[in-house]
């Protein structure tokens, strides 16, 4: 099993763009396996600070001289790093191998029983659930996840067991580098079409991902997705389907149970052998997360683990940061933050929010990427139907160039045109947004900030401004 540096073909690794969620995780796992890791990024961040606290040298800024100073055996880059980056240019001049992130991920999984979790939505939560479940069963898995798992305060760890859990990214096809024992597919929807071109190409690539498990592996797939079922039916892999009771014929059936705690979800998962186990989700409420929990139990079962013990272990899951994460309570207002940025994610999260005991659901949404906003503008129209009030910010570009005529107003207009009973306000100015929230959000409301960009700063800014306003009135 490849758990030590002697099993890897290098001793020193330099990571360009080390501050990203995925890249920082790779850095931590390499560091824990005894590799000398250095890195660079344009600015400091929470991920960078965590790496520095672990003893990893991080350079702020990209300079060719850094490569000369650290002299790595291999340089790792993400898809966001161009060939013109001075450190990439210098590495190639020196004859140092430059690996894409996608090549390093499977290198770390060699010799392990690998669970690779993919899908348009839910992969971070599902991979976090599987990780928590295995860990609380005493199995100490290695893991690389695109979010901080509550209770661990990290997104990566090099464990001592045979198990390796990875959130495998379909956005650029890099999940095909994996050779998983179990491949989880939570759903397949039209996203990342800037890379794939067509939904047919996306489905074809997911089919290749399913086939990658080989004859002795398993695919755990959500049978509620028509596209997933179609792709799974054409796969040569051993496929098991999961879904809600009454929604179709599934191998693993989820039956929700009544909950007396608004933030919790209770469910029973029935396996193909007829064993029924109870699971409690203490955080991240909603139907979609019950399905994610069902996928985790299915993973345990196909791995040959005790599903009763797995259910008890999974019930300790405390959530994932930025997945309906509690920010604060102030003046009778509850503030939560969520990463949802695709219409399906938004709709699922707000469906869960609507089922909680609040007078109104007030949403602040920040669209992510101009291309995504343009491609999915019509779908956003009905995604906020479970909100009472919607504030739309301007687009978080994620490095994209603006597209003429596409802005946060595009989403606001779609909701006004296609949504039902939603009060919509387009507020691109941050200061005006905070002032509007302080003025309009009232006791009994649930305030949800949503998006994949820096909208996460809005909740704390609102809380601070609210306290200041209360202090002035006092």
Tab-separated table of C-alpha atoms in Angstrom:
chain	number	residue	atom	x	y	z
A	1	UNK	CA	0.000	0.000	0.000
A	2	UNK	CA	1.426	3.366	-1.048
A	3	UNK	CA	1.422	5.258	2.223
A	4	UNK	CA	5.064	6.345	2.489
A	5	UNK	CA	7.361	8.539	0.450
A	6	UNK	CA	9.394	5.478	-0.585
A	7	UNK	CA	6.423	4.361	-2.704
A	8	UNK	CA	6.233	7.641	-4.639
A	9	UNK	CA	8.584	8.485	-7.549
A	10	UNK	CA	9.712	11.827	-6.121
A	11	UNK	CA	11.037	13.427	-2.943
A	12	UNK	CA	10.300	17.129	-3.494
A	13	UNK	CA	7.135	18.657	-4.976
A	14	UNK	CA	6.354	22.275	-5.775
A	15	UNK	CA	2.674	23.190	-6.236
A	16	UNK	CA	1.701	26.307	-8.198
A	17	UNK	CA	-1.656	27.635	-7.038
A	18	UNK	CA	-1.301	25.806	-3.743
A	19	UNK	CA	-3.988	27.935	-2.064
A	20	UNK	CA	-6.891	26.341	-3.918
A	21	UNK	CA	-9.124	23.854	-2.106
A	22	UNK	CA	-8.011	20.877	-4.183
A	23	UNK	CA	-4.344	21.820	-4.433
A	24	UNK	CA	-3.993	22.517	-0.715
A	25	UNK	CA	-5.398	19.079	0.005
A	26	UNK	CA	-2.810	17.449	-2.227
A	27	UNK	CA	-0.102	19.432	-0.451
A	28	UNK	CA	-1.241	18.248	2.966
A	29	UNK	CA	-1.375	14.579	1.968
A	30	UNK	CA	2.064	14.732	0.340
A	31	UNK	CA	3.465	16.486	3.417
A	32	UNK	CA	1.989	13.877	5.742
A	33	UNK	CA	3.591	11.155	3.620
A	34	UNK	CA	7.035	12.641	4.142
A	35	UNK	CA	7.436	14.504	0.844
A	36	UNK	CA	9.097	17.925	0.963
A	37	UNK	CA	6.352	20.248	-0.283
A	38	UNK	CA	6.609	23.892	-1.310
A	39	UNK	CA	4.133	26.036	-3.152
A	40	UNK	CA	3.124	29.430	-4.432
A	41	UNK	CA	-0.072	31.432	-4.821
A	42	UNK	CA	-1.081	34.970	-5.700
A	43	UNK	CA	-2.327	35.734	-2.192
A	44	UNK	CA	-2.698	34.292	1.266
A	45	UNK	CA	-5.920	32.513	2.270
A	46	UNK	CA	-7.314	30.197	4.910
A	47	UNK	CA	-5.924	27.235	2.991
A	48	UNK	CA	-2.487	28.866	2.739
A	49	UNK	CA	-2.452	29.644	6.453
A	50	UNK	CA	-3.354	26.026	7.242
A	51	UNK	CA	-0.487	24.798	5.053
A	52	UNK	CA	1.976	27.158	6.700
A	53	UNK	CA	0.802	26.021	10.131
A	54	UNK	CA	1.539	22.454	9.048
A	55	UNK	CA	5.101	23.452	8.171
A	56	UNK	CA	4.754	23.832	4.391
A	57	UNK	CA	6.679	26.688	2.762
A	58	UNK	CA	4.371	28.910	0.681
A	59	UNK	CA	5.582	31.781	-1.506
A	60	UNK	CA	3.121	34.618	-2.195
A	61	UNK	CA	3.433	35.581	-5.851
A	62	UNK	CA	4.685	33.594	-8.850
A	63	UNK	CA	8.378	34.067	-9.621
A	64	UNK	CA	10.776	31.994	-11.711
A	65	UNK	CA	13.420	32.317	-9.000
A	66	UNK	CA	11.221	30.302	-6.631
A	67	UNK	CA	11.742	27.172	-8.742
A	68	UNK	CA	15.503	27.678	-8.665
A	69	UNK	CA	15.363	28.075	-4.889
A	70	UNK	CA	13.260	25.014	-4.055
A	71	UNK	CA	14.521	22.663	-6.857
A	72	UNK	CA	11.579	20.231	-6.922
A	73	UNK	CA	11.508	16.814	-8.597
A	74	UNK	CA	8.071	17.591	-9.985
A	75	UNK	CA	5.865	20.684	-10.293
A	76	UNK	CA	2.087	20.342	-9.961
A	77	UNK	CA	-0.340	22.808	-11.535
A	78	UNK	CA	-4.102	23.231	-11.681
A	79	UNK	CA	-6.049	23.948	-14.851
A	80	UNK	CA	-6.137	27.609	-13.798
A	81	UNK	CA	-2.356	27.958	-14.194
A	82	UNK	CA	-1.335	28.935	-17.752
A	83	UNK	CA	1.761	27.742	-19.574
A	84	UNK	CA	3.018	31.338	-19.445
A	85	UNK	CA	3.255	31.272	-15.652
A	86	UNK	CA	6.904	32.162	-14.861
A	87	UNK	CA	7.339	29.186	-12.542
A	88	UNK	CA	6.001	26.779	-15.179
A	89	UNK	CA	8.280	28.331	-17.795
A	90	UNK	CA	11.315	28.009	-15.499
A	91	UNK	CA	10.476	24.412	-14.545
A	92	UNK	CA	10.376	23.430	-18.208
A	93	UNK	CA	13.671	25.241	-18.851
A	94	UNK	CA	15.247	23.178	-16.073
A	95	UNK	CA	13.754	19.929	-17.382
A	96	UNK	CA	11.531	19.448	-14.336
A	97	UNK	CA	8.356	17.459	-14.954
A	98	UNK	CA	5.145	19.505	-14.798
A	99	UNK	CA	2.134	17.446	-13.751
A	100	UNK	CA	-1.506	18.485	-13.908
A	101	UNK	CA	-3.349	18.181	-10.604
A	102	UNK	CA	-5.302	15.311	-12.146
A	103	UNK	CA	-2.134	13.224	-12.495
A	104	UNK	CA	-1.119	13.675	-8.862
A	105	UNK	CA	-4.500	12.640	-7.430
A	106	UNK	CA	-4.370	9.043	-8.699
A	107	UNK	CA	-0.662	8.826	-7.870
A	108	UNK	CA	-1.652	9.310	-4.236
A	109	UNK	CA	-4.312	6.608	-4.489
A	110	UNK	CA	-2.058	3.832	-5.795
A	111	UNK	CA	-2.293	0.686	-3.701
A	112	UNK	CA	-5.446	1.848	-1.908
A	113	UNK	CA	-9.084	0.846	-1.907
A	114	UNK	CA	-10.281	4.049	-3.518
A	115	UNK	CA	-13.747	5.584	-3.326
A	116	UNK	CA	-14.032	8.314	-5.963
A	117	UNK	CA	-17.111	10.540	-5.654
A	118	UNK	CA	-18.327	12.522	-8.628
A	119	UNK	CA	-21.481	14.213	-9.914
A	120	UNK	CA	-22.760	17.651	-10.832
A	121	UNK	CA	-23.886	18.266	-7.250
A	122	UNK	CA	-23.340	16.671	-3.868
A	123	UNK	CA	-19.855	15.286	-4.301
A	124	UNK	CA	-18.260	17.306	-1.494
A	125	UNK	CA	-20.970	16.365	1.015
A	126	UNK	CA	-21.083	12.727	-0.078
A	127	UNK	CA	-17.302	12.280	0.015
A	128	UNK	CA	-17.289	13.958	3.445
A	129	UNK	CA	-19.996	11.585	4.662
A	130	UNK	CA	-18.057	8.546	3.406
A	131	UNK	CA	-14.878	9.850	5.035
A	132	UNK	CA	-16.586	10.493	8.369
A	133	UNK	CA	-18.262	7.087	8.268
A	134	UNK	CA	-15.007	5.208	7.620
A	135	UNK	CA	-13.084	7.266	10.161
A	136	UNK	CA	-15.655	6.787	12.924
A	137	UNK	CA	-15.573	3.062	12.214
A	138	UNK	CA	-11.898	3.210	13.192
A	139	UNK	CA	-10.596	2.775	9.637
A	140	UNK	CA	-8.515	6.009	9.394
A	141	UNK	CA	-8.947	6.697	5.653
A	142	UNK	CA	-6.860	9.040	3.565
A	143	UNK	CA	-9.045	11.708	1.999
A	144	UNK	CA	-8.938	14.637	-0.390
A	145	UNK	CA	-12.128	16.717	-0.428
A	146	UNK	CA	-13.023	20.121	-1.844
A	147	UNK	CA	-14.352	21.443	1.456
A	148	UNK	CA	-13.522	21.489	5.159
A	149	UNK	CA	-15.223	18.624	6.991
A	150	UNK	CA	-16.765	19.779	10.265
A	151	UNK	CA	-15.077	18.097	13.216
A	152	UNK	CA	-11.799	17.708	11.299
A	153	UNK	CA	-11.106	21.328	10.269
A	154	UNK	CA	-9.253	20.133	7.195
A	155	UNK	CA	-9.981	18.995	3.662
A	156	UNK	CA	-7.252	16.368	3.457
A	157	UNK	CA	-5.481	13.710	5.498
A	158	UNK	CA	-3.090	10.843	4.875
A	159	UNK	CA	-4.513	7.901	6.803
A	160	UNK	CA	-2.931	4.628	7.799
A	161	UNK	CA	-5.539	2.273	6.376
A	162	UNK	CA	-6.118	0.921	2.879
A	163	UNK	CA	-9.020	3.328	2.252
A	164	UNK	CA	-8.723	6.496	0.185
A	165	UNK	CA	-11.704	8.811	-0.405
A	166	UNK	CA	-11.471	11.459	-3.108
A	167	UNK	CA	-13.840	14.058	-4.454
A	168	UNK	CA	-13.228	13.510	-8.157
A	169	UNK	CA	-13.819	16.511	-10.377
A	170	UNK	CA	-15.723	16.063	-13.621
A	171	UNK	CA	-15.381	19.721	-14.677
A	172	UNK	CA	-12.434	19.063	-16.993
A	173	UNK	CA	-12.576	15.283	-17.343
A	174	UNK	CA	-9.768	14.776	-14.849
A	175	UNK	CA	-11.753	12.187	-12.882
A	176	UNK	CA	-10.832	9.712	-15.616
A	177	UNK	CA	-7.290	9.553	-14.209
A	178	UNK	CA	-8.615	7.582	-11.246
A	179	UNK	CA	-8.661	3.801	-10.973
A	180	UNK	CA	-11.325	3.533	-8.244
A	181	UNK	CA	-12.615	0.505	-6.395
A	182	UNK	CA	-15.945	2.285	-5.934
A	183	UNK	CA	-17.162	5.133	-8.156
A	184	UNK	CA	-20.050	7.197	-6.806
A	185	UNK	CA	-22.163	9.253	-9.226
A	186	UNK	CA	-24.616	11.547	-7.466
A	187	UNK	CA	-26.170	13.054	-10.607
A	188	UNK	CA	-25.401	14.220	-14.146
A	189	UNK	CA	-26.636	17.624	-15.286
A	190	UNK	CA	-25.733	20.215	-17.894
A	191	UNK	CA	-22.716	21.946	-16.393
A	192	UNK	CA	-19.147	22.616	-17.534
A	193	UNK	CA	-20.335	22.624	-21.136
A	194	UNK	CA	-17.591	25.164	-21.850
A	195	UNK	CA	-15.290	22.126	-21.593
A	196	UNK	CA	-17.505	19.335	-22.945
A	197	UNK	CA	-19.382	21.247	-25.631
A	198	UNK	CA	-22.498	19.076	-25.409
A	199	UNK	CA	-24.403	17.144	-22.754
A	200	UNK	CA	-23.798	14.018	-24.843
A	201	UNK	CA	-20.039	14.411	-24.424
A	202	UNK	CA	-20.515	14.910	-20.686
A	203	UNK	CA	-22.588	11.717	-20.441
A	204	UNK	CA	-20.004	9.795	-22.465
A	205	UNK	CA	-17.260	10.880	-20.073
A	206	UNK	CA	-19.309	9.833	-17.045
A	207	UNK	CA	-19.730	6.466	-18.733
A	208	UNK	CA	-15.958	6.139	-18.981
A	209	UNK	CA	-15.702	7.054	-15.290
A	210	UNK	CA	-18.155	4.278	-14.388
A	211	UNK	CA	-16.270	1.757	-16.513
A	212	UNK	CA	-12.996	2.658	-14.780
A	213	UNK	CA	-13.880	0.574	-11.704
A	214	UNK	CA	-13.120	-2.646	-13.549
A	215	UNK	CA	-14.816	-6.047	-13.187
A	216	UNK	CA	-14.332	-6.306	-9.402
A	217	UNK	CA	-15.323	-2.744	-8.547
A	218	UNK	CA	-18.723	-1.128	-8.079
A	219	UNK	CA	-20.549	1.968	-9.217
A	220	UNK	CA	-22.926	3.507	-6.666
A	221	UNK	CA	-25.272	5.713	-8.687
A	222	UNK	CA	-28.333	7.822	-7.955
A	223	UNK	CA	-31.200	6.124	-9.752
A	224	UNK	CA	-33.407	9.197	-9.491
A	225	UNK	CA	-31.414	10.880	-12.263
A	226	UNK	CA	-32.603	9.841	-15.715
A	227	UNK	CA	-29.207	10.621	-17.213
A	228	UNK	CA	-27.431	8.571	-14.539
A	229	UNK	CA	-29.716	5.594	-15.212
A	230	UNK	CA	-29.149	5.849	-18.956
A	231	UNK	CA	-25.371	6.048	-18.626
A	232	UNK	CA	-25.328	3.268	-16.011
A	233	UNK	CA	-27.401	0.960	-18.240
A	234	UNK	CA	-24.745	1.233	-20.947
A	235	UNK	CA	-21.853	0.637	-18.546
A	236	UNK	CA	-20.031	-2.666	-18.228
A	237	UNK	CA	-19.492	-2.042	-14.504
A	238	UNK	CA	-21.280	-3.552	-11.522
A	239	UNK	CA	-23.822	-0.802	-10.859
A	240	UNK	CA	-26.075	-0.417	-7.816
A	241	UNK	CA	-28.727	2.310	-7.751
A	242	UNK	CA	-30.001	4.278	-4.777
A	243	UNK	CA	-33.032	6.516	-4.384
A	244	UNK	CA	-36.088	7.485	-2.371
A	245	UNK	CA	-38.832	4.993	-1.548
A	246	UNK	CA	-41.681	5.216	-4.018
A	247	UNK	CA	-39.595	6.939	-6.694
A	248	UNK	CA	-38.473	3.850	-8.625
A	249	UNK	CA	-36.764	0.470	-8.430
A	250	UNK	CA	-33.551	0.895	-6.459
A	251	UNK	CA	-31.044	-1.425	-4.794
A	252	UNK	CA	-30.653	0.922	-1.811
A	253	UNK	CA	-33.870	2.589	-0.719
A	254	UNK	CA	-34.086	5.714	1.439
A	255	UNK	CA	-37.208	6.185	3.551
A	256	UNK	CA	-37.400	9.545	5.374
A	257	UNK	CA	-38.745	9.517	8.932
A	258	UNK	CA	-40.474	12.375	10.779
A	259	UNK	CA	-38.062	14.675	12.590
A	260	UNK	CA	-38.742	16.574	15.789
A	261	UNK	CA	-35.625	18.693	15.313
A	262	UNK	CA	-35.869	21.183	12.475
A	263	UNK	CA	-32.188	21.071	11.541
A	264	UNK	CA	-31.921	17.269	11.621
A	265	UNK	CA	-32.964	14.653	9.083
A	266	UNK	CA	-33.863	11.077	9.965
A	267	UNK	CA	-33.971	8.231	7.468
A	268	UNK	CA	-33.947	4.470	7.065
A	269	UNK	CA	-31.785	2.866	4.372
A	270	UNK	CA	-32.771	-0.611	3.183
A	271	UNK	CA	-30.067	-2.661	1.470
A	272	UNK	CA	-30.535	-5.276	-1.299
A	273	UNK	CA	-30.303	-8.028	1.336
A	274	UNK	CA	-33.221	-6.500	3.246
A	275	UNK	CA	-31.200	-5.056	6.128
A	276	UNK	CA	-32.666	-1.718	7.268
A	277	UNK	CA	-30.477	0.779	9.143
A	278	UNK	CA	-31.378	4.148	10.683
A	279	UNK	CA	-29.303	7.255	10.056
A	280	UNK	CA	-29.534	10.732	11.566
A	281	UNK	CA	-28.080	13.721	9.736
A	282	UNK	CA	-27.388	16.382	12.353
A	283	UNK	CA	-26.575	19.103	9.829
A	284	UNK	CA	-27.064	19.775	6.114
A	285	UNK	CA	-30.801	19.042	6.127
A	286	UNK	CA	-32.996	18.140	3.191
A	287	UNK	CA	-33.965	15.424	0.763
A	288	UNK	CA	-30.773	15.762	-1.300
A	289	UNK	CA	-28.600	15.089	1.731
A	290	UNK	CA	-30.686	12.067	2.700
A	291	UNK	CA	-29.802	10.714	-0.744
A	292	UNK	CA	-26.125	11.518	-0.167
A	293	UNK	CA	-26.277	9.585	3.127
A	294	UNK	CA	-27.889	6.666	1.320
A	295	UNK	CA	-24.994	6.655	-1.133
A	296	UNK	CA	-22.549	6.482	1.792
A	297	UNK	CA	-24.320	3.447	3.257
A	298	UNK	CA	-24.263	1.810	-0.180
A	299	UNK	CA	-20.500	2.399	-0.341
A	300	UNK	CA	-20.036	0.678	3.016
A	301	UNK	CA	-22.121	-2.277	1.860
A	302	UNK	CA	-20.322	-2.856	-1.452
A	303	UNK	CA	-17.008	-2.608	0.417
A	304	UNK	CA	-18.182	-5.479	2.615
A	305	UNK	CA	-18.377	-3.418	5.807
A	306	UNK	CA	-20.943	-3.816	8.592
A	307	UNK	CA	-23.816	-1.520	7.580
A	308	UNK	CA	-25.178	-1.295	11.138
A	309	UNK	CA	-21.839	0.053	12.339
A	310	UNK	CA	-21.626	2.230	9.241
A	311	UNK	CA	-25.014	3.812	9.991
A	312	UNK	CA	-24.016	4.612	13.567
A	313	UNK	CA	-20.723	6.082	12.376
A	314	UNK	CA	-22.420	8.130	9.652
A	315	UNK	CA	-24.845	9.538	12.201
A	316	UNK	CA	-21.928	11.406	13.802
A	317	UNK	CA	-21.453	13.446	10.611
A	318	UNK	CA	-21.363	17.128	11.560
A	319	UNK	CA	-21.580	18.650	8.092
A	320	UNK	CA	-19.350	20.433	5.599
A	321	UNK	CA	-18.366	24.065	5.748
A	322	UNK	CA	-20.374	26.214	3.327
A	323	UNK	CA	-23.058	23.529	3.033
A	324	UNK	CA	-25.889	25.168	4.972
A	325	UNK	CA	-23.325	26.254	7.543
A	326	UNK	CA	-24.628	28.155	10.555
A	327	UNK	CA	-23.021	31.613	10.682
A	328	UNK	CA	-24.821	33.357	13.540
A	329	UNK	CA	-28.071	34.128	15.293
A	330	UNK	CA	-28.824	37.794	15.930
A	331	UNK	CA	-32.029	39.543	16.979
A	332	UNK	CA	-34.120	36.461	16.186
A	333	UNK	CA	-32.535	36.103	12.732
A	334	UNK	CA	-30.623	32.937	11.768
A	335	UNK	CA	-27.832	33.353	9.207
A	336	UNK	CA	-26.499	30.387	7.200
A	337	UNK	CA	-24.038	30.176	4.314
A	338	UNK	CA	-24.207	27.731	1.403
A	339	UNK	CA	-22.000	26.933	-1.585
A	340	UNK	CA	-24.922	26.243	-3.946
A	341	UNK	CA	-24.416	28.009	-7.290
A	342	UNK	CA	-26.103	25.731	-9.860
A	343	UNK	CA	-29.915	25.977	-10.201
A	344	UNK	CA	-30.454	22.408	-9.008
A	345	UNK	CA	-28.279	22.964	-5.932
A	346	UNK	CA	-30.046	26.217	-5.179
A	347	UNK	CA	-33.495	24.643	-5.501
A	348	UNK	CA	-32.556	21.668	-3.291
A	349	UNK	CA	-31.092	23.849	-0.544
A	350	UNK	CA	-34.042	26.231	-0.522
A	351	UNK	CA	-36.489	23.330	-0.507
A	352	UNK	CA	-34.809	22.152	2.698
A	353	UNK	CA	-34.837	25.706	4.083
A	354	UNK	CA	-38.551	26.098	3.374
A	355	UNK	CA	-39.260	23.051	5.526
A	356	UNK	CA	-37.675	24.638	8.576
A	357	UNK	CA	-39.507	26.703	11.165
A	358	UNK	CA	-38.893	30.267	9.953
A	359	UNK	CA	-41.270	33.074	9.010
A	360	UNK	CA	-39.433	33.939	5.794
A	361	UNK	CA	-36.487	32.636	3.783
A	362	UNK	CA	-34.359	35.585	2.629
A	363	UNK	CA	-31.630	34.724	0.108
A	364	UNK	CA	-28.534	36.586	-1.060
A	365	UNK	CA	-27.279	34.956	-4.260
A	366	UNK	CA	-24.015	35.586	-6.074
A	367	UNK	CA	-23.916	34.072	-9.588
A	368	UNK	CA	-20.691	32.215	-10.392
A	369	UNK	CA	-18.972	32.660	-13.766
A	370	UNK	CA	-20.340	34.584	-16.737
A	371	UNK	CA	-20.493	31.456	-18.909
A	372	UNK	CA	-22.539	29.509	-16.330
A	373	UNK	CA	-24.894	32.427	-15.795
A	374	UNK	CA	-25.452	32.757	-19.528
A	375	UNK	CA	-25.983	29.025	-20.084
A	376	UNK	CA	-28.298	28.469	-17.099
A	377	UNK	CA	-30.150	31.774	-16.865
A	378	UNK	CA	-33.534	30.253	-17.695
A	379	UNK	CA	-33.049	27.456	-15.141
A	380	UNK	CA	-32.328	30.018	-12.440
A	381	UNK	CA	-35.812	31.429	-13.076
A	382	UNK	CA	-37.578	28.819	-10.961
A	383	UNK	CA	-34.708	27.849	-8.677
A	384	UNK	CA	-35.646	30.384	-5.986
A	385	UNK	CA	-39.350	29.530	-5.686
A	386	UNK	CA	-38.900	28.532	-2.027
A	387	UNK	CA	-37.440	31.937	-1.161
A	388	UNK	CA	-39.595	34.813	-0.011
A	389	UNK	CA	-37.072	37.542	-0.786
A	390	UNK	CA	-34.087	37.315	-3.143
A	391	UNK	CA	-31.168	39.739	-3.326
A	392	UNK	CA	-28.986	39.136	-6.388
A	393	UNK	CA	-25.370	40.326	-6.393
A	394	UNK	CA	-23.157	40.767	-9.424
A	395	UNK	CA	-21.288	37.816	-10.896
A	396	UNK	CA	-18.184	36.335	-9.275
A	397	UNK	CA	-16.024	35.920	-12.385
A	398	UNK	CA	-13.676	33.154	-11.149
A	399	UNK	CA	-11.129	34.533	-13.607
A	400	UNK	CA	-13.445	34.656	-16.637
A	401	UNK	CA	-13.692	37.658	-18.898
A	402	UNK	CA	-17.087	39.401	-18.809
A	403	UNK	CA	-19.662	38.504	-21.441
A	404	UNK	CA	-21.514	41.561	-22.788
A	405	UNK	CA	-25.084	41.715	-21.541
A	406	UNK	CA	-24.552	39.071	-18.814
A	407	UNK	CA	-24.573	40.172	-15.159
A	408	UNK	CA	-26.336	39.487	-11.893
A	409	UNK	CA	-29.262	41.330	-13.424
A	410	UNK	CA	-29.607	38.394	-15.850
A	411	UNK	CA	-30.524	36.109	-12.942
A	412	UNK	CA	-32.764	38.686	-11.295
A	413	UNK	CA	-34.677	39.191	-14.541
A	414	UNK	CA	-35.115	35.441	-15.040
A	415	UNK	CA	-36.555	35.027	-11.539
A	416	UNK	CA	-38.876	37.980	-12.022
A	417	UNK	CA	-40.081	36.505	-15.304
A	418	UNK	CA	-40.289	32.811	-14.428
A	419	UNK	CA	-40.347	32.564	-10.626
A	420	UNK	CA	-43.374	32.350	-8.355
A	421	UNK	CA	-44.097	34.707	-5.435
A	422	UNK	CA	-40.477	35.800	-4.977
A	423	UNK	CA	-39.621	39.417	-4.191
A	424	UNK	CA	-36.489	40.090	-6.250
A	425	UNK	CA	-33.922	42.866	-5.751
A	426	UNK	CA	-30.756	43.334	-7.804
A	427	UNK	CA	-28.138	44.986	-5.548
A	428	UNK	CA	-24.618	44.902	-7.064
A	429	UNK	CA	-23.107	47.327	-4.539
A	430	UNK	CA	-21.846	45.556	-1.374
A	431	UNK	CA	-22.370	48.497	0.955
A	432	UNK	CA	-25.908	49.054	-0.310
A	433	UNK	CA	-26.601	45.327	0.043
A	434	UNK	CA	-25.503	45.228	3.679
A	435	UNK	CA	-27.566	48.329	4.455
A	436	UNK	CA	-30.621	46.807	2.762
A	437	UNK	CA	-30.281	43.575	4.747
A	438	UNK	CA	-29.956	45.444	8.056
A	439	UNK	CA	-33.026	47.482	7.164
A	440	UNK	CA	-35.250	44.713	5.781
A	441	UNK	CA	-34.382	41.360	7.406
A	442	UNK	CA	-36.490	40.900	10.518
A	443	UNK	CA	-36.839	38.595	13.551
A	444	UNK	CA	-38.066	35.138	12.576
A	445	UNK	CA	-36.254	35.209	9.209
A	446	UNK	CA	-33.699	32.732	7.888
A	447	UNK	CA	-31.008	34.583	5.902
A	448	UNK	CA	-29.187	32.332	3.430
A	449	UNK	CA	-26.108	33.543	1.536
A	450	UNK	CA	-25.446	31.396	-1.534
A	451	UNK	CA	-22.785	31.061	-4.201
A	452	UNK	CA	-19.305	29.718	-4.926
A	453	UNK	CA	-17.527	33.080	-4.677
A	454	UNK	CA	-16.921	35.578	-1.895
A	455	UNK	CA	-20.608	35.886	-0.997
A	456	UNK	CA	-19.546	34.012	2.119
A	457	UNK	CA	-18.356	37.397	3.452
A	458	UNK	CA	-21.872	38.863	3.297
A	459	UNK	CA	-23.265	37.015	6.332
A	460	UNK	CA	-20.547	38.152	8.759
A	461	UNK	CA	-20.748	41.694	7.338
A	462	UNK	CA	-24.502	41.718	7.958
A	463	UNK	CA	-24.061	40.473	11.531
A	464	UNK	CA	-21.434	43.144	12.280
A	465	UNK	CA	-23.569	45.903	10.754
A	466	UNK	CA	-26.622	44.663	12.626
A	467	UNK	CA	-24.748	44.799	15.932
A	468	UNK	CA	-23.532	48.300	15.188
A	469	UNK	CA	-27.083	49.415	14.343
A	470	UNK	CA	-28.398	47.857	17.557
A	471	UNK	CA	-25.654	49.589	19.550
A	472	UNK	CA	-26.479	52.965	18.035
A	473	UNK	CA	-30.173	52.539	18.834
A	474	UNK	CA	-29.315	51.575	22.419
